[in-house]
């Protein structure tokens, strides 16, 4: 592990009041190395500079603790929808090992990468599954099975809610990672969230440590069971977002 990586990461973690053991920091560094290596042969991320990976991937993923302050102690079952290169699910698993994490992505080659990271880092109680949210959201093994759904996927909040709310059990919540300017999007998604059994409880806005990037975390509680109509068939949530 190199000193610049260690120092920058520690400094930014301290702004989130997160303290990691040496072996956890080493796992993050190994994750960074695997990410950069695999990114040479497949498109995982446009962000590969060490400092940017720390701030915009690792610290951003862990910023969930700003809106869920018992993240370090509760044994949540979490599904990360559209995880891509493993964000936020893998950083959450490394930092808070008691969490039970399911990583979901629609591209099989990304699943291969995720399994390589999981095996290399010796992570337990975490798995990567291949599939589309519209299909797995109807699967009895995943529908309304999770305490928490998280996603950094790029989609408007109405579409993202239809992808993600079916996974959340009543009493759980869905927390999307969004950019700073979300007032209009929140207003447009309010009715869609209601149709999906949800209620917007809280929004946490902040500057991402180490950057000038504005971020928002939205806590959407699942207050009611979801209609069998949702999610609609593949493609519809993005083409015709619920209004």
mmCIF file of C-alpha atoms in Angstrom:
data_model
loop_
_atom_site.group_PDB
_atom_site.id
_atom_site.type_symbol
_atom_site.label_atom_id
_atom_site.label_comp_id
_atom_site.label_asym_id
_atom_site.label_seq_id
_atom_site.Cartn_x
_atom_site.Cartn_y
_atom_site.Cartn_z
ATOM 1 C CA UNK A 1 0.000 0.000 0.000
ATOM 2 C CA UNK A 2 1.374 3.407 -0.949
ATOM 3 C CA UNK A 3 1.500 6.323 1.475
ATOM 4 C CA UNK A 4 -0.313 8.898 -0.737
ATOM 5 C CA UNK A 5 -3.272 6.517 -1.109
ATOM 6 C CA UNK A 6 -3.359 5.806 2.611
ATOM 7 C CA UNK A 7 -3.052 9.475 3.639
ATOM 8 C CA UNK A 8 -5.658 10.882 1.262
ATOM 9 C CA UNK A 9 -8.158 8.119 2.015
ATOM 10 C CA UNK A 10 -7.695 8.474 5.789
ATOM 11 C CA UNK A 11 -8.166 12.247 5.611
ATOM 12 C CA UNK A 12 -11.422 11.967 3.677
ATOM 13 C CA UNK A 13 -12.720 9.092 5.814
ATOM 14 C CA UNK A 14 -12.195 11.244 8.914
ATOM 15 C CA UNK A 15 -14.659 13.787 7.445
ATOM 16 C CA UNK A 16 -17.264 11.006 7.502
ATOM 17 C CA UNK A 17 -16.140 9.914 11.007
ATOM 18 C CA UNK A 18 -15.165 6.495 9.648
ATOM 19 C CA UNK A 19 -12.119 4.689 11.054
ATOM 20 C CA UNK A 20 -10.810 1.633 9.231
ATOM 21 C CA UNK A 21 -8.334 -1.047 10.305
ATOM 22 C CA UNK A 22 -5.090 -1.518 8.388
ATOM 23 C CA UNK A 23 -6.371 -4.675 6.676
ATOM 24 C CA UNK A 24 -9.483 -2.814 5.457
ATOM 25 C CA UNK A 25 -7.352 -0.033 3.971
ATOM 26 C CA UNK A 26 -5.262 -2.699 2.266
ATOM 27 C CA UNK A 27 -8.428 -4.256 0.829
ATOM 28 C CA UNK A 28 -9.393 -0.879 -0.635
ATOM 29 C CA UNK A 29 -5.955 -0.498 -2.204
ATOM 30 C CA UNK A 30 -6.140 -3.990 -3.696
ATOM 31 C CA UNK A 31 -9.621 -3.165 -5.051
ATOM 32 C CA UNK A 32 -8.182 -0.033 -6.668
ATOM 33 C CA UNK A 33 -5.377 -2.076 -8.289
ATOM 34 C CA UNK A 34 -7.787 -4.707 -9.681
ATOM 35 C CA UNK A 35 -10.135 -1.981 -10.967
ATOM 36 C CA UNK A 36 -7.355 -0.209 -12.888
ATOM 37 C CA UNK A 37 -5.988 -3.483 -14.273
ATOM 38 C CA UNK A 38 -9.356 -4.788 -15.524
ATOM 39 C CA UNK A 39 -10.289 -1.349 -16.839
ATOM 40 C CA UNK A 40 -7.502 -1.687 -19.425
ATOM 41 C CA UNK A 41 -9.458 -4.456 -21.188
ATOM 42 C CA UNK A 42 -13.085 -3.564 -20.402
ATOM 43 C CA UNK A 43 -14.990 -0.360 -19.728
ATOM 44 C CA UNK A 44 -15.640 -0.305 -15.972
ATOM 45 C CA UNK A 45 -15.094 3.351 -15.142
ATOM 46 C CA UNK A 46 -13.909 6.602 -16.721
ATOM 47 C CA UNK A 47 -12.309 7.460 -13.355
ATOM 48 C CA UNK A 48 -8.944 5.751 -12.851
ATOM 49 C CA UNK A 49 -6.663 8.380 -11.254
ATOM 50 C CA UNK A 50 -5.935 7.285 -7.687
ATOM 51 C CA UNK A 51 -7.105 10.497 -6.007
ATOM 52 C CA UNK A 52 -10.318 10.556 -8.023
ATOM 53 C CA UNK A 53 -11.087 6.888 -7.348
ATOM 54 C CA UNK A 54 -10.686 7.561 -3.619
ATOM 55 C CA UNK A 55 -13.021 10.591 -3.608
ATOM 56 C CA UNK A 56 -15.521 9.846 -6.361
ATOM 57 C CA UNK A 57 -15.902 6.101 -5.901
ATOM 58 C CA UNK A 58 -14.753 4.974 -2.448
ATOM 59 C CA UNK A 59 -15.659 7.965 -0.258
ATOM 60 C CA UNK A 60 -18.781 8.701 -2.283
ATOM 61 C CA UNK A 61 -19.977 5.113 -1.719
ATOM 62 C CA UNK A 62 -19.333 5.352 2.023
ATOM 63 C CA UNK A 63 -21.134 8.688 2.331
ATOM 64 C CA UNK A 64 -24.293 6.603 2.875
ATOM 65 C CA UNK A 65 -23.435 6.855 6.570
ATOM 66 C CA UNK A 66 -24.495 10.525 6.458
ATOM 67 C CA UNK A 67 -28.146 9.527 6.088
ATOM 68 C CA UNK A 68 -28.012 6.098 7.796
ATOM 69 C CA UNK A 69 -26.090 6.604 11.011
ATOM 70 C CA UNK A 70 -26.471 3.018 12.289
ATOM 71 C CA UNK A 71 -24.754 1.619 9.183
ATOM 72 C CA UNK A 72 -21.698 0.574 11.180
ATOM 73 C CA UNK A 73 -23.663 -1.514 13.694
ATOM 74 C CA UNK A 74 -26.824 -2.892 12.038
ATOM 75 C CA UNK A 75 -26.779 -6.147 10.039
ATOM 76 C CA UNK A 76 -28.686 -4.826 7.038
ATOM 77 C CA UNK A 77 -29.375 -6.968 3.977
ATOM 78 C CA UNK A 78 -28.616 -4.663 1.047
ATOM 79 C CA UNK A 79 -29.047 -4.968 -2.706
ATOM 80 C CA UNK A 80 -27.003 -2.649 -4.941
ATOM 81 C CA UNK A 81 -28.930 -2.252 -8.215
ATOM 82 C CA UNK A 82 -26.881 -1.503 -11.346
ATOM 83 C CA UNK A 83 -23.672 -1.812 -9.343
ATOM 84 C CA UNK A 84 -21.331 -1.540 -12.355
ATOM 85 C CA UNK A 85 -17.783 -1.822 -11.002
ATOM 86 C CA UNK A 86 -19.147 -2.491 -7.493
ATOM 87 C CA UNK A 87 -20.130 0.960 -6.263
ATOM 88 C CA UNK A 88 -21.416 1.506 -3.634
ATOM 89 C CA UNK A 89 -21.759 -2.175 -2.587
ATOM 90 C CA UNK A 90 -18.133 -3.317 -2.329
ATOM 91 C CA UNK A 91 -16.845 -0.239 -0.426
ATOM 92 C CA UNK A 92 -19.787 -0.627 1.997
ATOM 93 C CA UNK A 93 -18.909 -4.298 2.512
ATOM 94 C CA UNK A 94 -15.208 -3.591 3.151
ATOM 95 C CA UNK A 95 -15.908 -0.755 5.595
ATOM 96 C CA UNK A 96 -18.856 -2.430 7.360
ATOM 97 C CA UNK A 97 -18.176 -6.189 7.163
ATOM 98 C CA UNK A 98 -21.355 -7.188 9.028
ATOM 99 C CA UNK A 99 -23.551 -6.048 6.114
ATOM 100 C CA UNK A 100 -25.055 -8.691 3.822
ATOM 101 C CA UNK A 101 -24.613 -7.426 0.270
ATOM 102 C CA UNK A 102 -26.057 -8.492 -3.087
ATOM 103 C CA UNK A 103 -24.513 -6.815 -6.138
ATOM 104 C CA UNK A 104 -26.781 -6.783 -9.193
ATOM 105 C CA UNK A 105 -25.790 -5.912 -12.752
ATOM 106 C CA UNK A 106 -27.153 -6.636 -16.225
ATOM 107 C CA UNK A 107 -23.724 -7.213 -17.840
ATOM 108 C CA UNK A 108 -22.157 -10.617 -17.303
ATOM 109 C CA UNK A 109 -18.569 -9.449 -17.837
ATOM 110 C CA UNK A 110 -19.016 -6.995 -14.958
ATOM 111 C CA UNK A 111 -20.220 -9.892 -12.789
ATOM 112 C CA UNK A 112 -16.948 -11.686 -13.627
ATOM 113 C CA UNK A 113 -15.006 -8.624 -12.473
ATOM 114 C CA UNK A 114 -17.035 -8.365 -9.257
ATOM 115 C CA UNK A 115 -16.437 -12.030 -8.449
ATOM 116 C CA UNK A 116 -12.705 -11.508 -9.022
ATOM 117 C CA UNK A 117 -12.732 -8.627 -6.483
ATOM 118 C CA UNK A 118 -14.804 -10.603 -3.949
ATOM 119 C CA UNK A 119 -12.451 -13.620 -4.176
ATOM 120 C CA UNK A 120 -9.255 -11.543 -4.178
ATOM 121 C CA UNK A 121 -10.307 -9.548 -1.125
ATOM 122 C CA UNK A 122 -11.658 -12.594 0.745
ATOM 123 C CA UNK A 123 -15.063 -10.971 1.287
ATOM 124 C CA UNK A 124 -17.879 -13.046 2.805
ATOM 125 C CA UNK A 125 -21.665 -12.649 2.847
ATOM 126 C CA UNK A 126 -21.567 -10.857 -0.499
ATOM 127 C CA UNK A 127 -22.593 -12.140 -3.926
ATOM 128 C CA UNK A 128 -22.894 -10.814 -7.472
ATOM 129 C CA UNK A 129 -25.957 -11.688 -9.553
ATOM 130 C CA UNK A 130 -26.586 -11.192 -13.249
ATOM 131 C CA UNK A 131 -29.925 -9.834 -14.408
ATOM 132 C CA UNK A 132 -32.129 -6.853 -15.190
ATOM 133 C CA UNK A 133 -33.935 -5.064 -12.383
ATOM 134 C CA UNK A 134 -37.261 -5.445 -14.214
ATOM 135 C CA UNK A 135 -36.878 -9.254 -14.161
ATOM 136 C CA UNK A 136 -35.260 -9.809 -10.767
ATOM 137 C CA UNK A 137 -37.734 -7.404 -9.149
ATOM 138 C CA UNK A 138 -40.429 -9.999 -9.931
ATOM 139 C CA UNK A 139 -38.339 -12.963 -8.747
ATOM 140 C CA UNK A 140 -39.664 -14.409 -5.467
ATOM 141 C CA UNK A 141 -36.067 -14.798 -4.207
ATOM 142 C CA UNK A 142 -35.490 -11.052 -4.449
ATOM 143 C CA UNK A 143 -38.862 -9.283 -4.431
ATOM 144 C CA UNK A 144 -39.405 -7.404 -1.148
ATOM 145 C CA UNK A 145 -36.534 -9.339 0.478
ATOM 146 C CA UNK A 146 -34.083 -6.580 1.403
ATOM 147 C CA UNK A 147 -33.843 -4.094 4.280
ATOM 148 C CA UNK A 148 -32.195 -1.605 1.991
ATOM 149 C CA UNK A 149 -31.703 -0.968 -1.711
ATOM 150 C CA UNK A 150 -28.982 1.411 -2.872
ATOM 151 C CA UNK A 151 -28.075 2.585 -6.358
ATOM 152 C CA UNK A 152 -25.644 4.993 -7.985
ATOM 153 C CA UNK A 153 -27.112 4.163 -11.403
ATOM 154 C CA UNK A 154 -27.760 7.087 -13.729
ATOM 155 C CA UNK A 155 -31.532 7.371 -14.230
ATOM 156 C CA UNK A 156 -34.223 9.822 -13.219
ATOM 157 C CA UNK A 157 -35.728 9.181 -9.792
ATOM 158 C CA UNK A 158 -39.091 7.910 -11.138
ATOM 159 C CA UNK A 159 -37.361 5.284 -13.294
ATOM 160 C CA UNK A 160 -34.835 4.366 -10.597
ATOM 161 C CA UNK A 161 -37.614 3.959 -8.017
ATOM 162 C CA UNK A 162 -39.443 1.502 -10.271
ATOM 163 C CA UNK A 163 -36.222 -0.493 -10.660
ATOM 164 C CA UNK A 164 -35.413 -0.478 -6.953
ATOM 165 C CA UNK A 165 -38.545 -0.290 -4.765
ATOM 166 C CA UNK A 166 -39.705 -3.843 -5.652
ATOM 167 C CA UNK A 167 -36.621 -5.243 -3.858
ATOM 168 C CA UNK A 168 -37.320 -3.463 -0.553
ATOM 169 C CA UNK A 169 -39.363 -5.121 2.177
ATOM 170 C CA UNK A 170 -42.080 -3.080 3.910
ATOM 171 C CA UNK A 171 -40.320 -1.162 6.693
ATOM 172 C CA UNK A 172 -37.083 -0.970 4.705
ATOM 173 C CA UNK A 173 -35.845 1.844 2.495
ATOM 174 C CA UNK A 174 -34.396 2.753 -0.876
ATOM 175 C CA UNK A 175 -31.540 5.267 -0.937
ATOM 176 C CA UNK A 176 -30.414 6.551 -4.347
ATOM 177 C CA UNK A 177 -27.148 8.487 -4.724
ATOM 178 C CA UNK A 178 -27.860 11.628 -6.753
ATOM 179 C CA UNK A 179 -26.163 14.875 -7.759
ATOM 180 C CA UNK A 180 -26.791 18.065 -5.813
ATOM 181 C CA UNK A 181 -29.525 19.672 -7.912
ATOM 182 C CA UNK A 182 -32.505 17.396 -7.349
ATOM 183 C CA UNK A 183 -35.474 19.603 -6.336
ATOM 184 C CA UNK A 184 -37.220 19.321 -9.723
ATOM 185 C CA UNK A 185 -36.520 15.586 -9.955
ATOM 186 C CA UNK A 186 -37.883 15.042 -6.431
ATOM 187 C CA UNK A 187 -41.088 16.889 -7.294
ATOM 188 C CA UNK A 188 -41.581 14.901 -10.500
ATOM 189 C CA UNK A 189 -40.976 11.553 -8.745
ATOM 190 C CA UNK A 190 -43.261 12.078 -5.745
ATOM 191 C CA UNK A 191 -46.306 10.379 -7.240
ATOM 192 C CA UNK A 192 -44.254 7.540 -8.753
ATOM 193 C CA UNK A 193 -42.739 6.851 -5.320
ATOM 194 C CA UNK A 194 -46.263 6.774 -3.823
ATOM 195 C CA UNK A 195 -47.469 4.295 -6.491
ATOM 196 C CA UNK A 196 -44.521 2.042 -5.608
ATOM 197 C CA UNK A 197 -45.378 1.916 -1.898
ATOM 198 C CA UNK A 198 -42.838 4.532 -0.889
ATOM 199 C CA UNK A 199 -42.645 7.808 0.973
ATOM 200 C CA UNK A 200 -39.771 10.299 0.713
ATOM 201 C CA UNK A 201 -38.572 10.816 4.282
ATOM 202 C CA UNK A 202 -35.308 12.704 4.131
ATOM 203 C CA UNK A 203 -32.745 14.272 1.802
ATOM 204 C CA UNK A 204 -29.113 14.767 2.796
ATOM 205 C CA UNK A 205 -27.202 17.311 0.697
ATOM 206 C CA UNK A 206 -23.443 17.730 1.022
ATOM 207 C CA UNK A 207 -20.171 18.443 -0.765
ATOM 208 C CA UNK A 208 -18.268 15.264 -1.500
ATOM 209 C CA UNK A 209 -15.097 15.296 0.656
ATOM 210 C CA UNK A 210 -12.001 16.135 -1.386
ATOM 211 C CA UNK A 211 -14.037 17.657 -4.242
ATOM 212 C CA UNK A 212 -16.401 20.498 -5.111
ATOM 213 C CA UNK A 213 -19.034 18.003 -6.246
ATOM 214 C CA UNK A 214 -22.506 18.471 -4.776
ATOM 215 C CA UNK A 215 -24.218 15.235 -3.746
ATOM 216 C CA UNK A 216 -27.621 14.216 -2.433
ATOM 217 C CA UNK A 217 -28.820 11.066 -0.710
ATOM 218 C CA UNK A 218 -32.587 10.533 -0.647
ATOM 219 C CA UNK A 219 -34.164 8.238 1.943
ATOM 220 C CA UNK A 220 -37.373 6.676 0.614
ATOM 221 C CA UNK A 221 -39.210 4.508 3.126
ATOM 222 C CA UNK A 222 -41.190 1.489 1.937
ATOM 223 C CA UNK A 223 -44.480 2.010 3.786
ATOM 224 C CA UNK A 224 -46.731 -0.286 1.772
ATOM 225 C CA UNK A 225 -46.544 -3.489 -0.284
ATOM 226 C CA UNK A 226 -46.008 -2.995 -4.004
ATOM 227 C CA UNK A 227 -48.618 -3.711 -6.690
ATOM 228 C CA UNK A 228 -48.038 -6.751 -8.910
ATOM 229 C CA UNK A 229 -48.036 -4.312 -11.858
ATOM 230 C CA UNK A 230 -44.516 -3.180 -10.941
ATOM 231 C CA UNK A 231 -41.887 -3.322 -12.177
ATOM 232 C CA UNK A 232 -43.235 -3.120 -15.714
ATOM 233 C CA UNK A 233 -41.557 -5.146 -18.465
ATOM 234 C CA UNK A 234 -37.969 -4.450 -19.481
ATOM 235 C CA UNK A 235 -37.415 -1.056 -21.096
ATOM 236 C CA UNK A 236 -40.680 0.580 -20.029
ATOM 237 C CA UNK A 237 -39.495 2.210 -16.767
ATOM 238 C CA UNK A 238 -36.863 4.201 -18.696
ATOM 239 C CA UNK A 239 -38.966 4.907 -21.827
ATOM 240 C CA UNK A 240 -42.148 5.849 -19.963
ATOM 241 C CA UNK A 241 -41.289 6.886 -16.379
ATOM 242 C CA UNK A 242 -44.198 6.766 -13.929
ATOM 243 C CA UNK A 243 -45.774 10.167 -13.346
#
